[in-house]
Tab-separated table of C-alpha atoms and ligand atoms in Angstrom:
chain	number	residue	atom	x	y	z
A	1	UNK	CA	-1.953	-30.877	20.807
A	2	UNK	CA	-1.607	-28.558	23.606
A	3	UNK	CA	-2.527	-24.993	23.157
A	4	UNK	CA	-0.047	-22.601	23.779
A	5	UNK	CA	-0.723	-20.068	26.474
A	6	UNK	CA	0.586	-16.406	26.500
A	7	UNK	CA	1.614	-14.351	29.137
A	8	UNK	CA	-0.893	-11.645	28.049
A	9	UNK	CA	-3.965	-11.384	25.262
A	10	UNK	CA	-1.428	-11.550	21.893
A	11	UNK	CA	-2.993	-8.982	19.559
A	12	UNK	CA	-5.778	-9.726	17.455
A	13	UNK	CA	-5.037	-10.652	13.717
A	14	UNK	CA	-5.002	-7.940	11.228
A	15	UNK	CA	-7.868	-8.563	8.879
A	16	UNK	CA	-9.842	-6.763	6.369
A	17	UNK	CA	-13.733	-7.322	5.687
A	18	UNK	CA	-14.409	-9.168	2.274
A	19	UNK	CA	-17.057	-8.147	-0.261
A	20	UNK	CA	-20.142	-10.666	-0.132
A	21	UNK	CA	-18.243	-12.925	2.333
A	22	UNK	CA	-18.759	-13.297	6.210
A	23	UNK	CA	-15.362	-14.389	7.067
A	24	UNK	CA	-12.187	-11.942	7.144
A	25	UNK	CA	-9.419	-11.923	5.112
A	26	UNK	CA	-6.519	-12.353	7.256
A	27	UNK	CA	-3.650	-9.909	6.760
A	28	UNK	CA	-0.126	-11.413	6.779
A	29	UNK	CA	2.708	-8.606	5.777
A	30	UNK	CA	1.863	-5.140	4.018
A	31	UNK	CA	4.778	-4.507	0.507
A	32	UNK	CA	4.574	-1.243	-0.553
A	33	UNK	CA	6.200	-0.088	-4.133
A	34	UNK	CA	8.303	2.807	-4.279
A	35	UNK	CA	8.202	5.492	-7.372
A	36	UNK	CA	5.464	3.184	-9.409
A	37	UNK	CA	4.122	6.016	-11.568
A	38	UNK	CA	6.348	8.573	-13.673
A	39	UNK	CA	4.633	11.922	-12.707
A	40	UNK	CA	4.777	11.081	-9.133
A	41	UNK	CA	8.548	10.027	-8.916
A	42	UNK	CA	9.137	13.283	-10.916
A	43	UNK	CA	7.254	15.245	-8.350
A	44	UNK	CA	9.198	13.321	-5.618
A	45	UNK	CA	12.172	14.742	-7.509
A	46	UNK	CA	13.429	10.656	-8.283
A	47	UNK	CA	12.526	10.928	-12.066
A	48	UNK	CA	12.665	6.849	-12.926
A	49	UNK	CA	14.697	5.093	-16.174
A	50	UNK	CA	12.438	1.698	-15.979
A	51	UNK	CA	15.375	-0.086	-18.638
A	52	UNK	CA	17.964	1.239	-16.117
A	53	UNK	CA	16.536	0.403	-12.626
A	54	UNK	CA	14.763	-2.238	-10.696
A	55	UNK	CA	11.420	-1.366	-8.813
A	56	UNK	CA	11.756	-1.083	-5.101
A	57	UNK	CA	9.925	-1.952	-1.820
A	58	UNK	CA	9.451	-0.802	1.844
A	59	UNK	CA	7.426	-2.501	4.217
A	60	UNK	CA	4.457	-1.865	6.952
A	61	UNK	CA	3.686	-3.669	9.886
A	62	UNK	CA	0.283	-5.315	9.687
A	63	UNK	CA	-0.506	-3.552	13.264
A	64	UNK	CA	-0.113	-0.060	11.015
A	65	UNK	CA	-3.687	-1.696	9.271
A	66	UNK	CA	-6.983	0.709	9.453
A	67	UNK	CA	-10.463	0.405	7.729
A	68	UNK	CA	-11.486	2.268	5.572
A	69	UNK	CA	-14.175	4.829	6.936
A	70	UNK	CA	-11.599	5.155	10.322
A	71	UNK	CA	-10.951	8.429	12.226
A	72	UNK	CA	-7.351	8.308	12.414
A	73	UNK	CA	-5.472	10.742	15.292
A	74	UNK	CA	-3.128	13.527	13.262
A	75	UNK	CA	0.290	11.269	13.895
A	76	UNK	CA	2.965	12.914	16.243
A	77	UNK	CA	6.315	14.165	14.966
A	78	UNK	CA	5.377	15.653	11.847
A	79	UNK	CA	4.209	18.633	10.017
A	80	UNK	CA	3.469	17.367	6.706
A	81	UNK	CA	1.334	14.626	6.905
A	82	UNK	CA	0.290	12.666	3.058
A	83	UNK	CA	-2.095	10.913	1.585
A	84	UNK	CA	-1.096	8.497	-1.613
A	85	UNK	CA	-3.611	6.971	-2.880
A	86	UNK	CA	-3.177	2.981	-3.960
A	87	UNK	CA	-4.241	-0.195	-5.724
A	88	UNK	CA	-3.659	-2.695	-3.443
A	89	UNK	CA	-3.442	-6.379	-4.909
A	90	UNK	CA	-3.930	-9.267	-2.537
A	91	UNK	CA	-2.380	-12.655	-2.538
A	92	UNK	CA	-4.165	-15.840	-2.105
A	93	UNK	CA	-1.893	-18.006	-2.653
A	94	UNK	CA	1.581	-18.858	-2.392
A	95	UNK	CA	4.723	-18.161	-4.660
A	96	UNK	CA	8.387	-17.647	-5.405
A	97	UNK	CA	10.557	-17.100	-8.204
A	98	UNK	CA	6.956	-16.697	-9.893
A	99	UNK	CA	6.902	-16.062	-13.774
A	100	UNK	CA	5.735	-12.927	-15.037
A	101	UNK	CA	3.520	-14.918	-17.129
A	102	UNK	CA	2.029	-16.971	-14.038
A	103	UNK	CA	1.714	-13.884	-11.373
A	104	UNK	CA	-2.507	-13.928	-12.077
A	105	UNK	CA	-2.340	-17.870	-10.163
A	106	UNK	CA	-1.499	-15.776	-7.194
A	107	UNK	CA	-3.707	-13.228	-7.304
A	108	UNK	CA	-7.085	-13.190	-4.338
A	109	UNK	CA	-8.249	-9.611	-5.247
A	110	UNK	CA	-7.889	-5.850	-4.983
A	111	UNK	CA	-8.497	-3.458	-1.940
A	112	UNK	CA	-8.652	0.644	-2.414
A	113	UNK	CA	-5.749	1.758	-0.222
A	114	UNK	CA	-4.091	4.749	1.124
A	115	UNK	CA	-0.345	4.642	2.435
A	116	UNK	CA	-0.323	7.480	4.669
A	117	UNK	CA	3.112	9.070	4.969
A	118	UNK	CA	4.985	11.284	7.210
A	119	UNK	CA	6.454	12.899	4.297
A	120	UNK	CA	8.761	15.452	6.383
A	121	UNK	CA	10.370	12.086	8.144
A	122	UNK	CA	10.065	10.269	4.959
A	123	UNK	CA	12.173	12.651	3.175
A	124	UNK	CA	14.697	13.493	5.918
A	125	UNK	CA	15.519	10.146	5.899
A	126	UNK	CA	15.869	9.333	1.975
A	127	UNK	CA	18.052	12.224	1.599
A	128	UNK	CA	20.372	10.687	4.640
A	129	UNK	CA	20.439	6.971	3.341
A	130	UNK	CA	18.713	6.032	6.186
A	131	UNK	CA	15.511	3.423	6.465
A	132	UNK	CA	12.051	5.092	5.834
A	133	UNK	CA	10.228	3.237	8.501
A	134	UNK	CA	9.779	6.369	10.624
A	135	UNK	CA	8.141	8.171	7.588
A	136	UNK	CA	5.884	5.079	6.290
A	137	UNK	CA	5.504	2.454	8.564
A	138	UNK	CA	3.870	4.307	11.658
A	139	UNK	CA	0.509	3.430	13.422
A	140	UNK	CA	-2.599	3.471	11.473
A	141	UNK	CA	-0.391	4.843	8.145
A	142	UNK	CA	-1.969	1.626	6.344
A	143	UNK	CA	-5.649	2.190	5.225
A	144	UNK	CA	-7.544	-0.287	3.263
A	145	UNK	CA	-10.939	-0.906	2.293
A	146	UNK	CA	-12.799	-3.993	1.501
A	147	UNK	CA	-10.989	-7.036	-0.234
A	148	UNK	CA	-13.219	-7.368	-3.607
A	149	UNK	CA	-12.322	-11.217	-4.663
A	150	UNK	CA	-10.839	-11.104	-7.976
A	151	UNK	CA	-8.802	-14.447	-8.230
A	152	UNK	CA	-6.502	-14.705	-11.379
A	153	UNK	CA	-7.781	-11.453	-12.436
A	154	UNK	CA	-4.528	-8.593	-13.742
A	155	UNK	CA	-5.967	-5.440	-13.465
A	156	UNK	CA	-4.309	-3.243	-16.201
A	157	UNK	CA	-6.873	0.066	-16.677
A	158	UNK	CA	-8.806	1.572	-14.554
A	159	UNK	CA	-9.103	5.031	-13.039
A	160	UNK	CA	-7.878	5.612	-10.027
A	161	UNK	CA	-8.323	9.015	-7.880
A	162	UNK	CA	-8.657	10.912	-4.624
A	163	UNK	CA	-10.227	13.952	-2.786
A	164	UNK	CA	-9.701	15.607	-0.006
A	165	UNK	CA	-12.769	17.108	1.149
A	166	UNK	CA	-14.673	17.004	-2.195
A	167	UNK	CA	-11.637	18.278	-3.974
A	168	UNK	CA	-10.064	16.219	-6.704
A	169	UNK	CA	-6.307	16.088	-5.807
A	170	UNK	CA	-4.843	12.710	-7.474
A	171	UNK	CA	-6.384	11.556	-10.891
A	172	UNK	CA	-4.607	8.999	-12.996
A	173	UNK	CA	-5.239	5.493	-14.529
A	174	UNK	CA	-3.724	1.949	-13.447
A	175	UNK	CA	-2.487	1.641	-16.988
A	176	UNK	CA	0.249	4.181	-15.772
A	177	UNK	CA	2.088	1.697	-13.241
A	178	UNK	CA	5.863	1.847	-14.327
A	179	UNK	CA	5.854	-1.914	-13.731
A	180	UNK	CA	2.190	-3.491	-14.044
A	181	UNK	CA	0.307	-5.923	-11.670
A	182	UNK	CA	2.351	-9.552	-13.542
A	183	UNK	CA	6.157	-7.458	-12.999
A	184	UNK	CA	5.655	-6.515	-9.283
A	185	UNK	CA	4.176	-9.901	-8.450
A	186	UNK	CA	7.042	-11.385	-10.090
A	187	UNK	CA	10.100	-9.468	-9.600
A	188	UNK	CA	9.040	-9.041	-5.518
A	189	UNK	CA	8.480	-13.243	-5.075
A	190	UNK	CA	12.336	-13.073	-6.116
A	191	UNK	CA	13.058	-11.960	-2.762
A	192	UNK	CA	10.075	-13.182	-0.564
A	193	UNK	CA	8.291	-16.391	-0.527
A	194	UNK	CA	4.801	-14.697	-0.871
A	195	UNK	CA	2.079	-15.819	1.364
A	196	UNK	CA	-1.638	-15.931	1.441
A	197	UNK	CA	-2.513	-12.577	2.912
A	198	UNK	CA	0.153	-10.842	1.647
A	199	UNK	CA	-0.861	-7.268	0.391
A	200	UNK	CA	1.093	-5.586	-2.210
A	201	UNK	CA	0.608	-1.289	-2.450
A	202	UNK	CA	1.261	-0.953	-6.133
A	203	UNK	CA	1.827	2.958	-6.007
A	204	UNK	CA	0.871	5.958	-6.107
A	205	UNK	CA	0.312	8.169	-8.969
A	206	UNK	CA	0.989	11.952	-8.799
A	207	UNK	CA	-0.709	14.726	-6.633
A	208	UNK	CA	0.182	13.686	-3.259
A	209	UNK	CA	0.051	16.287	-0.232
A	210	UNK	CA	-1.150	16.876	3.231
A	211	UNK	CA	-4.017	16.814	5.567
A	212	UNK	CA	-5.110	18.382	8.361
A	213	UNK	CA	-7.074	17.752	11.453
A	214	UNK	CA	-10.548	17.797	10.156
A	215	UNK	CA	-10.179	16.427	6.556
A	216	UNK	CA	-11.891	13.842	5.052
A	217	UNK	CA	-9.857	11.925	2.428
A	218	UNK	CA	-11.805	9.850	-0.264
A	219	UNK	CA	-10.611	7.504	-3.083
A	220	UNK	CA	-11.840	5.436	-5.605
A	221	UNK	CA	-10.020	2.581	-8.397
A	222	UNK	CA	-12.204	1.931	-10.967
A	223	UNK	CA	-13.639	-1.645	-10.812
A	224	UNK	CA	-12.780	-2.330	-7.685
A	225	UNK	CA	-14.077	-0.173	-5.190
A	226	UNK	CA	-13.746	2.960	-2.221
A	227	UNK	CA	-11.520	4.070	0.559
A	228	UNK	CA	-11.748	7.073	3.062
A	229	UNK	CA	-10.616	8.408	6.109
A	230	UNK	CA	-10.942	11.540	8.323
A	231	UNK	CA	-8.189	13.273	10.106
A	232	UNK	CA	-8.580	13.752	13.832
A	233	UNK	CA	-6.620	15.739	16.076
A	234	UNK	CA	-3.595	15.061	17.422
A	235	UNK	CA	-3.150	12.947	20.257
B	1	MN	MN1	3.085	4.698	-1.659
């Protein structure tokens, strides 16, 4: 077979480090849910009727991937800046149309993650009908820690929470999700053939806000593991 050549170095694949193994997980897309936890859609002013609606997804370019424990630069063109703090499930193996009742087959593990938002952009654009890739999927907005293997394992409980410079600002429990680990796994591989590598950002429960140059975010999930990340300045 003859290798391909490039014109320049492609870009290394987006990977995250994996808990007691040497070799990387690599990351294929990033699927984020919307509005996953009642307090936090009410405090996003979206209160959601779960027998009347569907959930819903945006997306993040793998490049927008950071570890855990990163300085990230302050992003440009905005003044309001969020953490949310996330569950993020990742898929190890491949599925569509998957059964509600089956979703666990496709589960690798969980990562602690943070979907950092340009709220102000975010916002602006929701409230014009417009895409929300300016406000979500910008560079380094998609912090995860270590992949913790799991396979076949639905997390349902578990405390989840985050700090911003020692000071509790999100506390909540998995068991809140609006539509648990099995429905998002099964309901999203209606409209994407779901791949190995996939990650899925369940949510985020309620207490989101902004961060400054010099903070130092810090989350946990219960069970699974850490995340964190300090704000540099803008550059
Ligand atoms: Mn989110």
């Amino acid at each position: 077979m003859t290798q391909a050549t490039y014109l320049w170095t492609p870009p290394a694949t987006p990977s995250l480090p994996v808990r007691g193994q040497s070799a990387r997980l690599p990351v294929n897309r990033i699927f984020c849910v919307g509005r996953n936890y009642h307090a936090h859609a009410v405090e996003m002013g979206k209160p959601v009727d779960k027998s009347a609606e569907r959930p819903f997804y945006f997306t993040k370019s793998a490049q927008a991937l950071v570890p855990s424990g990163a300085t990230v630069a302050y992003p440009p063109q905005t003044k309001n800046y969020h953490f949310e703090m996330e569950l993020v499930l990742v898929v190890g193996k491949p599925g569509f149309e998957v059964k509600a009742e089956d979703a666990h087959e496709l589960i690798y593990g969980y990562a602690c993650g943070l979907d950092m938002t340009r709220r102000d952009l975010q916002l602006a654009a929701r409230d014009k009908g417009r895409p929300w890739d300016l406000g979500k999927d910008f560079e380094q907005s998609a912090v995860c820690g270590e992949v913790v293997p799991m396979p076949g394992v639905v997390i349902e409980q578990g405390a989840i929470a985050l700090a911003v410079n020692g000071q509790a600002k999100q506390q909540s429990d998995v068991n809140k999700l609006i539509w648990n680990i099995r429905e998002i796994v099964a309901d999203l591989s209606l409209f994407y053939h779901l791949q190995p590598g996939d990650l899925i950002y369940t949510g985020t429960p309620e207490g989101v806000g902004a961060v400054v140059p010099g903070d130092r975010i810090t989350g946990h999930v219960e069970g699974v593991g850490e995340v964190a990340l300090t704000v540099g300045s803008a550059r």
